[in-house]
PDB file of C-alpha atoms and ligand atoms in Angstrom:
ATOM      1  CA  MET B 130     -18.408   1.792 -13.504  1.00 79.00           C
ATOM      2  CA  GLU B 131     -17.027   3.919 -16.298  1.00 84.00           C
ATOM      3  CA  ASN B 132     -13.650   3.496 -17.245  1.00 94.00           C
ATOM      4  CA  CYS B 133     -12.984   0.546 -14.763  1.00 98.00           C
ATOM      5  CA  ILE B 134     -10.883  -1.742 -16.881  1.00 98.00           C
ATOM      6  CA  PHE B 135     -11.967  -4.885 -14.708  1.00 98.00           C
ATOM      7  CA  CYS B 136     -16.002  -3.722 -15.141  1.00 98.00           C
ATOM      8  CA  LYS B 137     -15.167  -4.323 -18.992  1.00 98.00           C
ATOM      9  CA  ILE B 138     -13.623  -7.233 -18.924  1.00 98.00           C
ATOM     10  CA  ALA B 139     -15.968  -8.759 -16.302  1.00 98.00           C
ATOM     11  CA  ASN B 140     -18.857  -7.779 -18.566  1.00 98.00           C
ATOM     12  CA  GLY B 141     -17.377  -8.881 -21.603  1.00 97.00           C
ATOM     13  CA  GLU B 142     -16.790  -5.830 -23.267  1.00 97.00           C
ATOM     14  CA  ILE B 143     -13.141  -6.062 -23.142  1.00 98.00           C
ATOM     15  CA  PRO B 144     -11.881  -9.707 -24.478  1.00 98.00           C
ATOM     16  CA  SER B 145     -10.189 -11.789 -21.815  1.00 98.00           C
ATOM     17  CA  ALA B 146      -8.643 -15.526 -21.660  1.00 98.00           C
ATOM     18  CA  THR B 147     -12.101 -16.820 -19.761  1.00 98.00           C
ATOM     19  CA  LEU B 148     -11.718 -19.899 -17.584  1.00 98.00           C
ATOM     20  CA  TYR B 149     -14.680 -19.673 -15.700  1.00 98.00           C
ATOM     21  CA  GLU B 150     -18.381 -17.783 -16.080  1.00 98.00           C
ATOM     22  CA  ASP B 151     -21.526 -17.297 -13.996  1.00 98.00           C
ATOM     23  CA  GLU B 152     -23.929 -14.898 -13.279  1.00 98.00           C
ATOM     24  CA  ASP B 153     -22.130 -12.931 -10.890  1.00 98.00           C
ATOM     25  CA  PHE B 154     -18.358 -13.504 -11.584  1.00 98.00           C
ATOM     26  CA  ARG B 155     -15.718 -13.778 -14.775  1.00 98.00           C
ATOM     27  CA  VAL B 156     -12.237 -15.694 -13.824  1.00 98.00           C
ATOM     28  CA  ILE B 157      -9.367 -14.833 -16.626  1.00 98.00           C
ATOM     29  CA  LEU B 158      -5.820 -15.722 -16.919  1.00 98.00           C
ATOM     30  CA  ASP B 159      -3.891 -12.857 -15.395  1.00 98.00           C
ATOM     31  CA  LEU B 160      -1.681 -11.067 -18.184  1.00 98.00           C
ATOM     32  CA  GLY B 161       1.266 -10.812 -15.761  1.00 98.00           C
ATOM     33  CA  PRO B 162       1.225 -13.951 -14.367  1.00 98.00           C
ATOM     34  CA  ALA B 163       3.345 -15.043 -11.032  1.00 97.00           C
ATOM     35  CA  ALA B 164       3.415 -18.697 -12.179  1.00 98.00           C
ATOM     36  CA  LYS B 165       1.421 -20.610 -14.884  1.00 98.00           C
ATOM     37  CA  GLY B 166      -2.290 -20.637 -14.525  1.00 98.00           C
ATOM     38  CA  HIS B 167      -2.401 -17.558 -12.286  1.00 98.00           C
ATOM     39  CA  SER B 168      -5.843 -16.368 -12.183  1.00 98.00           C
ATOM     40  CA  LEU B 169      -8.166 -13.596 -11.602  1.00 99.00           C
ATOM     41  CA  ILE B 170     -11.746 -13.947  -9.835  1.00 99.00           C
ATOM     42  CA  LEU B 171     -13.565 -10.706 -11.158  1.00 98.00           C
ATOM     43  CA  PRO B 172     -17.438  -9.641  -9.771  1.00 98.00           C
ATOM     44  CA  LYS B 173     -19.397  -8.469 -12.532  1.00 98.00           C
ATOM     45  CA  ARG B 174     -20.646  -6.122 -10.382  1.00 98.00           C
ATOM     46  CA  HIS B 175     -18.127  -3.293  -9.338  1.00 98.00           C
ATOM     47  CA  ALA B 176     -16.819  -3.280  -5.900  1.00 98.00           C
ATOM     48  CA  ALA B 177     -13.309  -1.177  -5.380  1.00 98.00           C
ATOM     49  CA  ASN B 178     -12.183  -3.693  -2.425  1.00 98.00           C
ATOM     50  CA  LEU B 179     -13.435  -6.583  -0.022  1.00 98.00           C
ATOM     51  CA  TYR B 180     -15.175  -3.461   2.243  1.00 98.00           C
ATOM     52  CA  GLU B 181     -17.552  -2.705  -0.715  1.00 98.00           C
ATOM     53  CA  LEU B 182     -18.334  -6.319  -1.939  1.00 98.00           C
ATOM     54  CA  PRO B 183     -21.862  -7.419  -0.877  1.00 98.00           C
ATOM     55  CA  ASP B 184     -22.311 -10.119   1.441  1.00 98.00           C
ATOM     56  CA  ASP B 185     -23.966 -12.392  -0.862  1.00 98.00           C
ATOM     57  CA  LEU B 186     -20.908 -12.231  -3.512  1.00 98.00           C
ATOM     58  CA  ALA B 187     -18.147 -11.896  -0.821  1.00 98.00           C
ATOM     59  CA  ALA B 188     -19.604 -15.733   0.080  1.00 98.00           C
ATOM     60  CA  LYS B 189     -20.006 -16.879  -3.330  1.00 98.00           C
ATOM     61  CA  ALA B 190     -16.148 -15.501  -4.121  1.00 98.00           C
ATOM     62  CA  LEU B 191     -15.198 -18.241  -2.032  1.00 98.00           C
ATOM     63  CA  ILE B 192     -16.632 -21.181  -3.504  1.00 98.00           C
ATOM     64  CA  VAL B 193     -15.865 -20.014  -6.900  1.00 98.00           C
ATOM     65  CA  ALA B 194     -12.035 -19.839  -5.711  1.00 98.00           C
ATOM     66  CA  ARG B 195     -12.435 -23.405  -4.374  1.00 98.00           C
ATOM     67  CA  LYS B 196     -13.819 -24.666  -7.690  1.00 98.00           C
ATOM     68  CA  VAL B 197     -11.559 -22.984 -10.170  1.00 98.00           C
ATOM     69  CA  GLY B 198      -8.568 -23.132  -7.908  1.00 98.00           C
ATOM     70  CA  GLN B 199      -9.015 -27.134  -7.664  1.00 98.00           C
ATOM     71  CA  THR B 200      -9.452 -27.523 -11.168  1.00 98.00           C
ATOM     72  CA  LEU B 201      -6.319 -25.419 -11.777  1.00 98.00           C
ATOM     73  CA  GLN B 202      -3.896 -27.389  -9.127  1.00 98.00           C
ATOM     74  CA  MET B 203      -5.431 -30.871 -10.318  1.00 98.00           C
ATOM     75  CA  GLY B 204      -4.969 -30.083 -13.681  1.00 98.00           C
ATOM     76  CA  LEU B 205      -1.551 -28.618 -13.856  1.00 98.00           C
ATOM     77  CA  GLY B 206      -0.649 -31.039 -11.434  1.00 98.00           C
ATOM     78  CA  SER B 207       0.826 -28.450  -8.911  1.00 98.00           C
ATOM     79  CA  ASP B 208       1.889 -28.390  -5.427  1.00 98.00           C
ATOM     80  CA  GLY B 209      -0.355 -26.320  -4.066  1.00 98.00           C
ATOM     81  CA  LEU B 210      -2.548 -22.785  -4.233  1.00 98.00           C
ATOM     82  CA  ASN B 211      -2.243 -19.279  -2.916  1.00 98.00           C
ATOM     83  CA  VAL B 212      -5.644 -17.448  -2.804  1.00 98.00           C
ATOM     84  CA  LEU B 213      -4.921 -13.738  -2.235  1.00 98.00           C
ATOM     85  CA  GLN B 214      -6.812 -10.718  -2.356  1.00 98.00           C
ATOM     86  CA  ASN B 215      -5.065  -7.167  -1.904  1.00 98.00           C
ATOM     87  CA  ASN B 216      -7.125  -3.735  -0.379  1.00 98.00           C
ATOM     88  CA  GLY B 217      -5.472  -0.472  -1.195  1.00 98.00           C
ATOM     89  CA  GLU B 218      -2.161   0.598  -2.639  1.00 98.00           C
ATOM     90  CA  ALA B 219      -0.269  -0.206   0.393  1.00 97.00           C
ATOM     91  CA  ALA B 220      -1.347  -3.888   0.493  1.00 97.00           C
ATOM     92  CA  GLY B 221      -0.206  -4.197  -3.286  1.00 95.00           C
ATOM     93  CA  GLN B 222      -3.506  -3.461  -4.730  1.00 98.00           C
ATOM     94  CA  THR B 223      -2.916  -2.008  -8.199  1.00 98.00           C
ATOM     95  CA  VAL B 224      -6.755  -2.301 -10.216  1.00 98.00           C
ATOM     96  CA  PHE B 225      -9.149  -0.937  -8.032  1.00 98.00           C
ATOM     97  CA  HIS B 226     -12.182  -3.244  -8.436  1.00 98.00           C
ATOM     98  CA  PHE B 227     -12.257  -6.167  -6.473  1.00 98.00           C
ATOM     99  CA  HIS B 228     -10.413  -9.564  -7.353  1.00 98.00           C
ATOM    100  CA  ILE B 229      -8.911 -12.919  -5.832  1.00 99.00           C
ATOM    101  CA  HIS B 230      -5.823 -14.094  -7.316  1.00 98.00           C
ATOM    102  CA  LEU B 231      -5.272 -17.690  -7.904  1.00 98.00           C
ATOM    103  CA  ILE B 232      -1.961 -18.741  -7.851  1.00 98.00           C
ATOM    104  CA  PRO B 233      -0.951 -22.340  -8.393  1.00 98.00           C
ATOM    105  CA  ARG B 234       2.232 -23.102  -6.739  1.00 98.00           C
ATOM    106  CA  CYS B 235       4.676 -25.883  -7.127  1.00 97.00           C
ATOM    107  CA  THR B 236       7.703 -26.620  -4.714  1.00 96.00           C
ATOM    108  CA  LYS B 237      10.898 -24.655  -5.369  1.00 94.00           C
ATOM    109  CA  ASP B 238       8.858 -22.563  -7.950  1.00 95.00           C
ATOM    110  CA  GLY B 239      10.792 -19.392  -6.186  1.00 94.00           C
ATOM    111  CA  VAL B 240       7.842 -17.626  -6.374  1.00 96.00           C
ATOM    112  CA  GLY B 241       8.193 -14.792  -3.536  1.00 91.00           C
ATOM    113  CA  MET B 242       5.253 -14.295  -1.181  1.00 87.00           C
ATOM    114  CA  GLY B 243       6.628 -14.288   2.106  1.00 87.00           C
ATOM    115  CA  TRP B 244       7.538 -12.040   5.017  1.00 92.00           C
ATOM    116  CA  LYS B 245      10.265 -12.221   7.780  1.00 95.00           C
ATOM    117  CA  PRO B 246       8.282 -12.871  10.869  1.00 97.00           C
ATOM    118  CA  GLY B 247       8.117 -10.468  13.656  1.00 98.00           C
ATOM    119  CA  THR B 248       7.017 -10.960  17.565  1.00 98.00           C
ATOM    120  CA  LEU B 249       3.916 -10.239  18.887  1.00 98.00           C
ATOM    121  CA  THR B 250       4.346  -7.546  21.574  1.00 98.00           C
ATOM    122  CA  GLU B 251       2.143  -7.193  24.459  1.00 98.00           C
ATOM    123  CA  GLU B 252       1.248  -3.323  23.274  1.00 98.00           C
ATOM    124  CA  ASP B 253       0.294  -4.474  20.233  1.00 98.00           C
ATOM    125  CA  LYS B 254      -1.446  -7.583  21.512  1.00 98.00           C
ATOM    126  CA  GLU B 255      -3.317  -5.105  23.830  1.00 98.00           C
ATOM    127  CA  GLU B 256      -4.022  -2.591  20.969  1.00 98.00           C
ATOM    128  CA  VAL B 257      -5.411  -5.375  18.749  1.00 98.00           C
ATOM    129  CA  MET B 258      -7.527  -7.228  20.922  1.00 98.00           C
ATOM    130  CA  ALA B 259      -9.094  -3.857  22.280  1.00 98.00           C
ATOM    131  CA  LEU B 260     -10.696  -3.003  19.057  1.00 98.00           C
ATOM    132  CA  PHE B 261     -12.944  -6.439  19.548  1.00 98.00           C
ATOM    133  CA  ARG B 262     -14.206  -5.457  22.911  1.00 97.00           C
TER     134      ARG B 262
HETATM  135  P1  LIG L 349      -3.437  -6.253  -7.711  1.00 79.68           P
HETATM  136  O1  LIG L 349      -2.223  -5.831  -7.502  1.00 79.68           O
HETATM  137  O2  LIG L 349      -4.436  -5.188  -8.130  1.00 79.68           O
HETATM  138  O3  LIG L 349      -4.043  -7.162  -6.433  1.00 79.68           O
HETATM  139  O4  LIG L 349      -3.354  -7.265  -8.973  1.00 79.68           O
HETATM  140  C1  LIG L 349      -3.923  -6.694 -10.623  1.00 79.68           C
HETATM  141  C2  LIG L 349      -3.616  -7.773 -11.050  1.00 79.68           C
HETATM  142  O5  LIG L 349      -4.538  -7.719 -12.293  1.00 79.68           O
HETATM  143  C3  LIG L 349      -2.064  -8.082 -11.610  1.00 79.68           C
HETATM  144  O6  LIG L 349      -1.627  -9.172 -11.322  1.00 79.68           O
HETATM  145  C4  LIG L 349      -1.966  -7.501 -13.081  1.00 79.68           C
HETATM  146  O7  LIG L 349      -1.105  -8.519 -13.779  1.00 79.68           O
HETATM  147  C5  LIG L 349      -3.536  -8.028 -13.583  1.00 79.68           C
HETATM  148  N1  LIG L 349      -3.841  -7.171 -14.613  1.00 79.68           N
HETATM  149  C6  LIG L 349      -4.068  -5.800 -14.794  1.00 79.68           C
HETATM  150  N2  LIG L 349      -4.397  -5.332 -15.868  1.00 79.68           N
HETATM  151  C7  LIG L 349      -4.812  -6.619 -16.305  1.00 79.68           C
HETATM  152  C8  LIG L 349      -5.551  -7.202 -17.458  1.00 79.68           C
HETATM  153  O8  LIG L 349      -6.197  -6.006 -18.418  1.00 79.68           O
HETATM  154  N3  LIG L 349      -5.851  -7.644 -18.277  1.00 79.68           N
HETATM  155  C9  LIG L 349      -5.653  -9.060 -17.229  1.00 79.68           C
HETATM  156  N4  LIG L 349      -6.143 -10.290 -17.495  1.00 79.68           N
HETATM  157  N5  LIG L 349      -5.037  -9.138 -16.319  1.00 79.68           N
HETATM  158  C10 LIG L 349      -4.690  -7.795 -15.737  1.00 79.68           C
HETATM  159 ZN1  LIG L 350     -15.087  -2.158 -11.738  1.00 79.68          ZN
END
């Protein structure tokens, strides 16, 4: 897609710090990392978000996440790894080319990604469960 920065990076038109590449994906270091090793998995084919991503690429993306995530965590000696993916502005998406964040985590690293747990109400439960009936 024209004027999509991640299309250009994924396809090598714009140079990037590439950690991994195969025929479908490129994994790069994030320029604004939440933590050391914060990386992005980019499909070479444009999809704006998870809903536009073809099934075969969606399945492969998680395998890439596991492979690269494990190397990052083991190699950096991190204690954990967040695998994160935002869809839509309201959910924090700022670049509208599907990507998965890999964020190596250390105990007490102060990286904020939490939420305050609410309470599951009967009304919400019914409304959401009805979507799947
Ligand atoms: P989002 O908020 O859409 O889930 O994540 C976009 C991510 O892309 C951010 O973490 C941001 O730092 C990163 N980013 C934006 N532009 C560039 C770029 O040109 N190169 C790299 N490597 N990362 C980028
Ligand atoms: Zn794109």
